[in-house]
PDB file of C-alpha atoms in Angstrom:
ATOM      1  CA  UNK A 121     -10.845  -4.910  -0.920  1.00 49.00           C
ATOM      2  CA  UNK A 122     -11.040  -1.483   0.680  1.00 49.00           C
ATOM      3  CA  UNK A 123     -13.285  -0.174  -2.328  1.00 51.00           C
ATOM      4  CA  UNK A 124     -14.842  -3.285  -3.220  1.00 51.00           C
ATOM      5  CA  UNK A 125     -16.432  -3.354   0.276  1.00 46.00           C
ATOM      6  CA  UNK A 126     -17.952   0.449  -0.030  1.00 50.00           C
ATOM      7  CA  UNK A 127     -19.315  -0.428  -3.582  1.00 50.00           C
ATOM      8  CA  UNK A 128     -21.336  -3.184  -1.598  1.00 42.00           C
ATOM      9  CA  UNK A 129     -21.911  -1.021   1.469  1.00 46.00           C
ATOM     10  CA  UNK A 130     -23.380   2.003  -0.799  1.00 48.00           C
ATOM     11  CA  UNK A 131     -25.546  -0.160  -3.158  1.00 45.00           C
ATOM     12  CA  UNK A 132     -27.914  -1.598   0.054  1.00 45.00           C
ATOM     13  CA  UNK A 133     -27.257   1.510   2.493  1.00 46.00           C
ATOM     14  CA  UNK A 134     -29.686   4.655   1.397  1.00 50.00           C
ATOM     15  CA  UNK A 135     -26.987   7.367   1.525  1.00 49.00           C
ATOM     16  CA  UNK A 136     -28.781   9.421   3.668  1.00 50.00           C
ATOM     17  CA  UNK A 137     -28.316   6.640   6.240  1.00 48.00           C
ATOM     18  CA  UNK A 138     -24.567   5.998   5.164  1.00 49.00           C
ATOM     19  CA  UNK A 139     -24.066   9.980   5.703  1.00 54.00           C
ATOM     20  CA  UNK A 140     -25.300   9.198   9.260  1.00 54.00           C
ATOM     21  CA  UNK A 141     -23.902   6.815  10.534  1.00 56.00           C
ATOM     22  CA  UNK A 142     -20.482   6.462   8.503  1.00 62.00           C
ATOM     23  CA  UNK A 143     -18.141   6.054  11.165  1.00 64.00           C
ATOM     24  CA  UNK A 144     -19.792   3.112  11.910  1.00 61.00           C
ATOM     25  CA  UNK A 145     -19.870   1.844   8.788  1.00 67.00           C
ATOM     26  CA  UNK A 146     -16.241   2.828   8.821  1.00 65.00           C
ATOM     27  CA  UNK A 147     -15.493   0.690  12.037  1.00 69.00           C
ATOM     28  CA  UNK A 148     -17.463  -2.590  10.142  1.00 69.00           C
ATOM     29  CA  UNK A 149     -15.003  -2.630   7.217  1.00 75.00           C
ATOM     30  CA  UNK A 150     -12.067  -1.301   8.807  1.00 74.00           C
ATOM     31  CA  UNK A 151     -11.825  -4.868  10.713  1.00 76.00           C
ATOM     32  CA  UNK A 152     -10.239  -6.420   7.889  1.00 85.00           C
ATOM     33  CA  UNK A 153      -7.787  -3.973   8.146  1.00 90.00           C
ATOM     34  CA  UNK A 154      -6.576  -4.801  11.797  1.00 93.00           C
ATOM     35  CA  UNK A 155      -2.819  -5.229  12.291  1.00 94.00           C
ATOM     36  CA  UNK A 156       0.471  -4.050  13.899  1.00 95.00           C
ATOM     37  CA  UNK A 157       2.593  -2.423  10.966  1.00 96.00           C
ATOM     38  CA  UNK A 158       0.922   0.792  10.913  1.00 97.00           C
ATOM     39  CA  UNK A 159      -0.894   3.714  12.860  1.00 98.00           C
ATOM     40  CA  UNK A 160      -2.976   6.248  12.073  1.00 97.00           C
ATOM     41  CA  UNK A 161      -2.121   9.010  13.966  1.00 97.00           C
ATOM     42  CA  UNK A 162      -6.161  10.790  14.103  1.00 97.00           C
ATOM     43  CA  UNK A 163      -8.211   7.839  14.867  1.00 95.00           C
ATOM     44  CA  UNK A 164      -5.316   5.785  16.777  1.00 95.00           C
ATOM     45  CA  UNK A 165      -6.171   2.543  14.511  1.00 95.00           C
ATOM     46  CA  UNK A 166      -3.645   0.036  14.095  1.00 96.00           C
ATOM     47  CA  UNK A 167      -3.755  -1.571  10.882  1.00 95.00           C
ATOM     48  CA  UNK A 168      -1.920  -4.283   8.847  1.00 95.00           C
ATOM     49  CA  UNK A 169      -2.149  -1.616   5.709  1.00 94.00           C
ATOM     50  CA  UNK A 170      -3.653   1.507   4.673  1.00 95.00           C
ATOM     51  CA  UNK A 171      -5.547   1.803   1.422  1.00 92.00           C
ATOM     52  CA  UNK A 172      -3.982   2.645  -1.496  1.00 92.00           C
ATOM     53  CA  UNK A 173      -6.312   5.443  -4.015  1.00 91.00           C
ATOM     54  CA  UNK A 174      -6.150   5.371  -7.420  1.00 88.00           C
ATOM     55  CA  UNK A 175      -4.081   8.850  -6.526  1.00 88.00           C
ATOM     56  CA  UNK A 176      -1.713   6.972  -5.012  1.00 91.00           C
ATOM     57  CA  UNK A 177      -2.194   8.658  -1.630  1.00 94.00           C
ATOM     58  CA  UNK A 178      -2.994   6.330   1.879  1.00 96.00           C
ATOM     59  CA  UNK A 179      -6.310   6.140   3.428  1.00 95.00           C
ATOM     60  CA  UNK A 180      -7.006   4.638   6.677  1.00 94.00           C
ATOM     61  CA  UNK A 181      -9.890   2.767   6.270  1.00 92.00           C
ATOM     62  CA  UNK A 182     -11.235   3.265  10.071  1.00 92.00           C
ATOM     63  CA  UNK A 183     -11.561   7.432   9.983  1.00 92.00           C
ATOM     64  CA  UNK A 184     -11.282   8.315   6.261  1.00 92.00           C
ATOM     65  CA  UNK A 185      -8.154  10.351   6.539  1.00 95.00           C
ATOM     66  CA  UNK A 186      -5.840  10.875   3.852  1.00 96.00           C
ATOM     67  CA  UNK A 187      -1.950  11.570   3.969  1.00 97.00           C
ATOM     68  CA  UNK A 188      -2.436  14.785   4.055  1.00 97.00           C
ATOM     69  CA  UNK A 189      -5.119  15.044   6.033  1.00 97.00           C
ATOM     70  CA  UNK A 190      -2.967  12.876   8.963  1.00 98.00           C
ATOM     71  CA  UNK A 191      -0.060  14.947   8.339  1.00 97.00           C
ATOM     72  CA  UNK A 192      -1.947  18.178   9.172  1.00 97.00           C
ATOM     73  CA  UNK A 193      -3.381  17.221  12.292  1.00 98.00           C
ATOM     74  CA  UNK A 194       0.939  16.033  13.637  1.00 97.00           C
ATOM     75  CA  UNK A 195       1.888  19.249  12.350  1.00 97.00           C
ATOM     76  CA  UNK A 196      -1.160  21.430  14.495  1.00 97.00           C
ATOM     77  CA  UNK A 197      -0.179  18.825  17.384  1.00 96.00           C
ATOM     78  CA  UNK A 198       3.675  19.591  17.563  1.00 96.00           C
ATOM     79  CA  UNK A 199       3.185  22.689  16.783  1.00 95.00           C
ATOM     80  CA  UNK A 200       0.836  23.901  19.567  1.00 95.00           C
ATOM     81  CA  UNK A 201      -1.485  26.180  17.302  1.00 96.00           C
ATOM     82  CA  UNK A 202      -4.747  24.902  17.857  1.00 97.00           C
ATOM     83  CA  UNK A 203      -6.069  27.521  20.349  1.00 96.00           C
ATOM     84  CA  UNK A 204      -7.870  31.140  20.352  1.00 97.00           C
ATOM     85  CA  UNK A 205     -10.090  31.666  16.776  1.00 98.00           C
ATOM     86  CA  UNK A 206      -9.439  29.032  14.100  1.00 98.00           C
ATOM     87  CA  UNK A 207     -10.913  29.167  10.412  1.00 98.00           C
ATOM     88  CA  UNK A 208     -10.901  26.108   8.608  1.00 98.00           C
ATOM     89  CA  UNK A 209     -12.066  26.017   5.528  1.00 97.00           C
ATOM     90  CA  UNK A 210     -13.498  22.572   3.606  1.00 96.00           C
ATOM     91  CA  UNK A 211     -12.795  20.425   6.634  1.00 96.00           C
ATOM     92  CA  UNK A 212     -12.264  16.973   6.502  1.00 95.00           C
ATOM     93  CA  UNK A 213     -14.965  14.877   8.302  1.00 93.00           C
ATOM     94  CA  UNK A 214     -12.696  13.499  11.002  1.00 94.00           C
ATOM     95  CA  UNK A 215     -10.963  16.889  11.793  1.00 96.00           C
ATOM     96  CA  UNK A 216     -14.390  18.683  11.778  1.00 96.00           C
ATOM     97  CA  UNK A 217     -15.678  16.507  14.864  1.00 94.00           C
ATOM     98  CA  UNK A 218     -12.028  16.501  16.679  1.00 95.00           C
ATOM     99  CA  UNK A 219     -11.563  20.244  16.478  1.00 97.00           C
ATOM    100  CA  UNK A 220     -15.488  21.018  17.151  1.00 95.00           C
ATOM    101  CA  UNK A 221     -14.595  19.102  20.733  1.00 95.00           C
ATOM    102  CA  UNK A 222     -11.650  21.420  21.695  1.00 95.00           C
ATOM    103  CA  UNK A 223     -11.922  24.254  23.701  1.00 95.00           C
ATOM    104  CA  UNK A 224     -11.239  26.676  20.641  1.00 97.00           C
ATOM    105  CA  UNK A 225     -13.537  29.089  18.828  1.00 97.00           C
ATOM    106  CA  UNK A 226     -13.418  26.987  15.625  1.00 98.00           C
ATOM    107  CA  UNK A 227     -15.195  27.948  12.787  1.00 98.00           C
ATOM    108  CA  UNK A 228     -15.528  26.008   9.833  1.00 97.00           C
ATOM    109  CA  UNK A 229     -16.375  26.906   6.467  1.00 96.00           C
ATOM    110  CA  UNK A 230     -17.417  25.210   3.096  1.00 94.00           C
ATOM    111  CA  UNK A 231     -18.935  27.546  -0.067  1.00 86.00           C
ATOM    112  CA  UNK A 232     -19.944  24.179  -2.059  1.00 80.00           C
ATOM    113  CA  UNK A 233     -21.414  22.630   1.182  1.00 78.00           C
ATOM    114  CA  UNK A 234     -19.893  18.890  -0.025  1.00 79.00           C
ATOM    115  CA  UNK A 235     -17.867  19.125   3.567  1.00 82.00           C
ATOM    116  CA  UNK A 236     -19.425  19.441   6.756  1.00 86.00           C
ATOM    117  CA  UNK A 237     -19.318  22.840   8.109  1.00 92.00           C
ATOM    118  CA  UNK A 238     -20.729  25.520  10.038  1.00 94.00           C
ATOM    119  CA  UNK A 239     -20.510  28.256   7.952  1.00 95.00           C
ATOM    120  CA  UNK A 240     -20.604  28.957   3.894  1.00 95.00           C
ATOM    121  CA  UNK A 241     -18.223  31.717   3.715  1.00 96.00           C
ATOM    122  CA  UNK A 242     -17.016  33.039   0.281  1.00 96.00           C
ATOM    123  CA  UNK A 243     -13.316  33.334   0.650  1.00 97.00           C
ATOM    124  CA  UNK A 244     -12.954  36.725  -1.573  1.00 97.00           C
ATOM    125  CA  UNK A 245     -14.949  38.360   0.696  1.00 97.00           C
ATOM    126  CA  UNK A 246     -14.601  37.029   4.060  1.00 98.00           C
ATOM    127  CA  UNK A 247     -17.584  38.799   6.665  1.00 97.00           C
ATOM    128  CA  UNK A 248     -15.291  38.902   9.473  1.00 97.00           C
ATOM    129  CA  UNK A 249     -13.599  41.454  11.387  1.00 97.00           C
ATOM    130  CA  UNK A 250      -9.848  42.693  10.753  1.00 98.00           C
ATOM    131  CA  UNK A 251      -7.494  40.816  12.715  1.00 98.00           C
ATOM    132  CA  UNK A 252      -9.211  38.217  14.220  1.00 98.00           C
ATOM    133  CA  UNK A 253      -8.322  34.310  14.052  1.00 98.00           C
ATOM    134  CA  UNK A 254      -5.112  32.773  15.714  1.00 98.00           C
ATOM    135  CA  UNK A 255      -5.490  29.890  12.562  1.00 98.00           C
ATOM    136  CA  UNK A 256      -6.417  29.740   9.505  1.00 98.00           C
ATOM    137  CA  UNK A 257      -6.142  26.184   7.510  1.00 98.00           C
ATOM    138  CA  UNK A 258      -6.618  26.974   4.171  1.00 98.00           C
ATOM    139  CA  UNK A 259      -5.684  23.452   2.260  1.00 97.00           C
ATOM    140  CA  UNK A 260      -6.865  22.230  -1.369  1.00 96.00           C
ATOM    141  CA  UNK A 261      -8.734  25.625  -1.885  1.00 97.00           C
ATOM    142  CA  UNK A 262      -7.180  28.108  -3.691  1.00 98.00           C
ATOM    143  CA  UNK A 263      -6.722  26.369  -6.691  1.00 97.00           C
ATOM    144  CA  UNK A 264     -10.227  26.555  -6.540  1.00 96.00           C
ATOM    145  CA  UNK A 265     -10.434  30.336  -6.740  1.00 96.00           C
ATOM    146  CA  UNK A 266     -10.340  32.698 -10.069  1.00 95.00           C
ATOM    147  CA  UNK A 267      -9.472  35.531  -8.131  1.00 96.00           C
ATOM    148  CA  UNK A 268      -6.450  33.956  -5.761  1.00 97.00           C
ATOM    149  CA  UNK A 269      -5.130  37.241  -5.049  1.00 98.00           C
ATOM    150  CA  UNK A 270      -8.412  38.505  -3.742  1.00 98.00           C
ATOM    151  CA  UNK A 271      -8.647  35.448  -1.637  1.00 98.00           C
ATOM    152  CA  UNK A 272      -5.213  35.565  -0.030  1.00 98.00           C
ATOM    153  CA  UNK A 273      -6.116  39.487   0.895  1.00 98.00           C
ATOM    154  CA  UNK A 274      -8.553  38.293   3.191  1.00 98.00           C
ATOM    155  CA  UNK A 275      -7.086  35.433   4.426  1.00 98.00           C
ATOM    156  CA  UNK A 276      -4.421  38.182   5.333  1.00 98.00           C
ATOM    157  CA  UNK A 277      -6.610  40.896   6.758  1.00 98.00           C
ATOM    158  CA  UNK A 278      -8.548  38.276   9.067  1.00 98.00           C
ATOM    159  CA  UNK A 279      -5.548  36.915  10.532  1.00 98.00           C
ATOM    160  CA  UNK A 280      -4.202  39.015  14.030  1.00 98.00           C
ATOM    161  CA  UNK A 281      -0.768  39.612  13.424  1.00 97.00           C
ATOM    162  CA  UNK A 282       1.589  36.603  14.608  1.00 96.00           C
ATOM    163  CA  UNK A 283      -1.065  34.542  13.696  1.00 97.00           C
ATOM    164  CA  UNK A 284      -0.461  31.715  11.007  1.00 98.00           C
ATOM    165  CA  UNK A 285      -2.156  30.123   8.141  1.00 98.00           C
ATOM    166  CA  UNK A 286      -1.362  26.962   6.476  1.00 98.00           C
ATOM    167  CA  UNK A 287      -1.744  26.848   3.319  1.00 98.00           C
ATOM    168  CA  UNK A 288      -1.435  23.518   0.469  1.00 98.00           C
ATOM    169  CA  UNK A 289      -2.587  23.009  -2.777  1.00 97.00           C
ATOM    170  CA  UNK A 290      -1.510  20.542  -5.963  1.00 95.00           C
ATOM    171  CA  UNK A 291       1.750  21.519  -7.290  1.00 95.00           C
ATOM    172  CA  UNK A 292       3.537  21.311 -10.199  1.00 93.00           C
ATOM    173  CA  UNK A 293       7.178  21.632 -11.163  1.00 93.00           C
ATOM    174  CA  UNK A 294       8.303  25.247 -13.088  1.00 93.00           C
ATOM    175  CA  UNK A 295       6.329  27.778 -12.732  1.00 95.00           C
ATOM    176  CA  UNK A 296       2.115  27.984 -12.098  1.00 96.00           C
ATOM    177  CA  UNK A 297      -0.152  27.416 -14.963  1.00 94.00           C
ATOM    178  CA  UNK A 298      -3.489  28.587 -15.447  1.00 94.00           C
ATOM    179  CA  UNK A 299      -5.994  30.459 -18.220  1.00 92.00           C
ATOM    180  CA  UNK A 300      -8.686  31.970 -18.685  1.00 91.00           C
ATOM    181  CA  UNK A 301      -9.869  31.092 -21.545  1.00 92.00           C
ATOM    182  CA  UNK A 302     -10.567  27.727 -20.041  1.00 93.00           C
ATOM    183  CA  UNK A 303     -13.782  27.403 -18.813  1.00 91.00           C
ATOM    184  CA  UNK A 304     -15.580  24.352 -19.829  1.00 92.00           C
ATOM    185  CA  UNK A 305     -15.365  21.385 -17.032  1.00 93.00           C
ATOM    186  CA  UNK A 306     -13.586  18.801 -19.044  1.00 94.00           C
ATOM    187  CA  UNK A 307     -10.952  21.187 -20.336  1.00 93.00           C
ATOM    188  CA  UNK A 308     -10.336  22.514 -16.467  1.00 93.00           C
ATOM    189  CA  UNK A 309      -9.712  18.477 -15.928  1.00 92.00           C
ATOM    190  CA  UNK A 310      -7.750  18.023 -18.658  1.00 92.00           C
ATOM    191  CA  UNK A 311      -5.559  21.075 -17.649  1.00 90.00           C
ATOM    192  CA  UNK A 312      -5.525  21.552 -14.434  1.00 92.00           C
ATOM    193  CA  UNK A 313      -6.258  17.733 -13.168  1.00 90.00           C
ATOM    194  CA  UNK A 314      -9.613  18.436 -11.362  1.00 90.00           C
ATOM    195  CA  UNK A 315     -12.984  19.750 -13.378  1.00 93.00           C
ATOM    196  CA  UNK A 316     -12.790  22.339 -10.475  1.00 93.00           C
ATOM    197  CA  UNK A 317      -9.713  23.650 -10.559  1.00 95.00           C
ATOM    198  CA  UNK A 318      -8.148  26.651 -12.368  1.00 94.00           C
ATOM    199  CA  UNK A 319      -4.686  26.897 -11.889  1.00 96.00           C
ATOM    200  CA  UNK A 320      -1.871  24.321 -10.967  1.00 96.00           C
ATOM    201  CA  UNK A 321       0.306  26.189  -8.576  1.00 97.00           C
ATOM    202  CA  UNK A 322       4.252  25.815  -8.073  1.00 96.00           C
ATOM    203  CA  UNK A 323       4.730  25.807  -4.638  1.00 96.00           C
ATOM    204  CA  UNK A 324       7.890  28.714  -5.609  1.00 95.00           C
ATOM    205  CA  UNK A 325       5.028  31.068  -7.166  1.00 97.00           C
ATOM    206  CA  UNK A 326       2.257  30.299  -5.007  1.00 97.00           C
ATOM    207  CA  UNK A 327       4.900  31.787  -2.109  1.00 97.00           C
ATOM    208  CA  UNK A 328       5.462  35.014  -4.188  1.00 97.00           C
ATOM    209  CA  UNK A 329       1.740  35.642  -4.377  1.00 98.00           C
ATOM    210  CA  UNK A 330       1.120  35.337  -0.858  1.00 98.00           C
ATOM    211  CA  UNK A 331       4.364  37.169   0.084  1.00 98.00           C
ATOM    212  CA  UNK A 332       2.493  40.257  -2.667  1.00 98.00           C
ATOM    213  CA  UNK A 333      -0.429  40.425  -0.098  1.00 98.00           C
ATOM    214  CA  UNK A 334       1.770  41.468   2.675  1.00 97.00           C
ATOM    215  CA  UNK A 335       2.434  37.234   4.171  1.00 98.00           C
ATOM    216  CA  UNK A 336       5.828  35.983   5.597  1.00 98.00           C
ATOM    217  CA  UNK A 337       6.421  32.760   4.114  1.00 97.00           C
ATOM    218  CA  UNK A 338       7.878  29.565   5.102  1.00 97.00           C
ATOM    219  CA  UNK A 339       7.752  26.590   3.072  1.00 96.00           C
ATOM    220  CA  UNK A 340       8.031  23.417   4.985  1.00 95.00           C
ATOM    221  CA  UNK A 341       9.222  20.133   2.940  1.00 95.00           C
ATOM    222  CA  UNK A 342       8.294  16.757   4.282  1.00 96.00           C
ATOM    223  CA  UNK A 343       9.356  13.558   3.584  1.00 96.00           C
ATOM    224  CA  UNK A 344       7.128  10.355   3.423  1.00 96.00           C
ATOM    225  CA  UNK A 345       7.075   8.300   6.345  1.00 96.00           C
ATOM    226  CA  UNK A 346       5.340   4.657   5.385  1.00 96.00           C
ATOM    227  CA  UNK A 347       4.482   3.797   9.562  1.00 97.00           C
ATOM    228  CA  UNK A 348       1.778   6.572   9.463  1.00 97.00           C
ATOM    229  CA  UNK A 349       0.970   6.737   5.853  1.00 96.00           C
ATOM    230  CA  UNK A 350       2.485  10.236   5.202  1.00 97.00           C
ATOM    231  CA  UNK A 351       3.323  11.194   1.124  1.00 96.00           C
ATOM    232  CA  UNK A 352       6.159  13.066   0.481  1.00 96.00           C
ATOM    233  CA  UNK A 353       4.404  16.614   0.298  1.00 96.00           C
ATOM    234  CA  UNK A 354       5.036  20.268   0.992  1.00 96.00           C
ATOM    235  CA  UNK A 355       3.216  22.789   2.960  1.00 97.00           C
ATOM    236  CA  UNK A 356       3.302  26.856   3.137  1.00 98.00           C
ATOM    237  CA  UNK A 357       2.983  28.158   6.473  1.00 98.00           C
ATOM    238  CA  UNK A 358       2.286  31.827   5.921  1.00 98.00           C
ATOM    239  CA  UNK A 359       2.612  34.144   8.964  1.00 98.00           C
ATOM    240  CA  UNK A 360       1.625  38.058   9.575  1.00 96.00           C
TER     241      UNK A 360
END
């Protein structure tokens, strides 16, 4: 229903409009949604289901968050980080405007601009000062990056010590695989399972790495909860 109804909505909308004004459209399909047997804990929508993605992963309908996405936010909430200097980088729409209203020095960051975002910061070579954000919320990026090792050195300078970064990506079981040698689009998707990526971490490996550039690692396992539309999923919380 879910994607049937923004097939429709995109063919007589001009997307420039739809970019607009998409919370509203968001709110007109989201009605059929209405019910008692879940919550989504960003937007506070009750619904009868979320949507299920072709990924598998839950979508609420009303705000466009994913699992992930919802199971960030609880995890900032309970644990009380959101204050002083926060980097996020590729924000999600509905954490972008929620953040921007806080009374935090939140900067936001996409290279690609496809997220909405103040800044277009290179992550290899961060212009920011030593030692300066609280948070960092680095998620679905550094499989992204040829040079991960480069990235997670700035990550690490720009963070004041006791300050935390939270850090997810895909994972795979074993060990991390990745090469070089693939460059073409449609091998990277065949590989890596996005025509953007480059690697598919382990979350094991992906701890050593950051642990190389001088990080204190915790790895936080989470199981899936079906009331909010949380996945089964793992998260590094890397601290200076």
């Amino acid at each position: 229903m879910y994607n049937r109804l923004k097939r429709i909505t995109k063919s007589i909308v001009p997307k420039k409009l739809l970019d607009s004004n998409e919370f509203f459209f968001r709110k007109l399909i989201s009605f059929k949604y209405k019910g008692n047997d879940h919550l989504c804990n960003i937007c506070s929508f009750k619904l009868s289901k979320f949507v299920i993605l072709k990924t598998k992963d839950t979508l609420c309908p009303n705000c466009g968050s994913r699992s992930r996405t919802r199971r960030l936010y609880n995890t900032l909430c309970e644990t009380e980080v959101l204050k002083g200097n926060v980097l996020h980088f590729s924000p999600p729409k509905i954490l972008y405007k929620k953040f921007k209203r806080l009374n935090i020095n939140y900067f936001s960051s996409d290279f690609e601009n496809e997220f909405t975002a103040d800044y277009q910061y290179d992550i290899t070579s961060l212009p920011i000062e030593d030692n300066y954000f609280d948070l960092i919320i680095c998620y679905h990026i550094l499989e992204h990056i040829e040079n991960d090792i480069k990235a997670m050195s700035q990550l690490y300078r720009v963070l004041k010590p006791y300050g935390v970064c939270y850090i997810q990506t895909p994972y795979k079981d074993g060990t991390t695989y990745e090469d070089s040698s693939i460059i073409s689009l449609a091998e990277r998707e065949r590989a890596f399972g996005q025509k953007d990526h480059v690697r598919i971490y382990s979350a094991p490996d992906l701890a050593k790495r950051l642990e190389t550039v001088g990080f204190k690692i915790e790895q936080k396992h989470f199981e899936a909860d079906s009331y909010f539309g949380f996945k089964k999923e793992t998260v590094i919380i890397a601290k200076k």
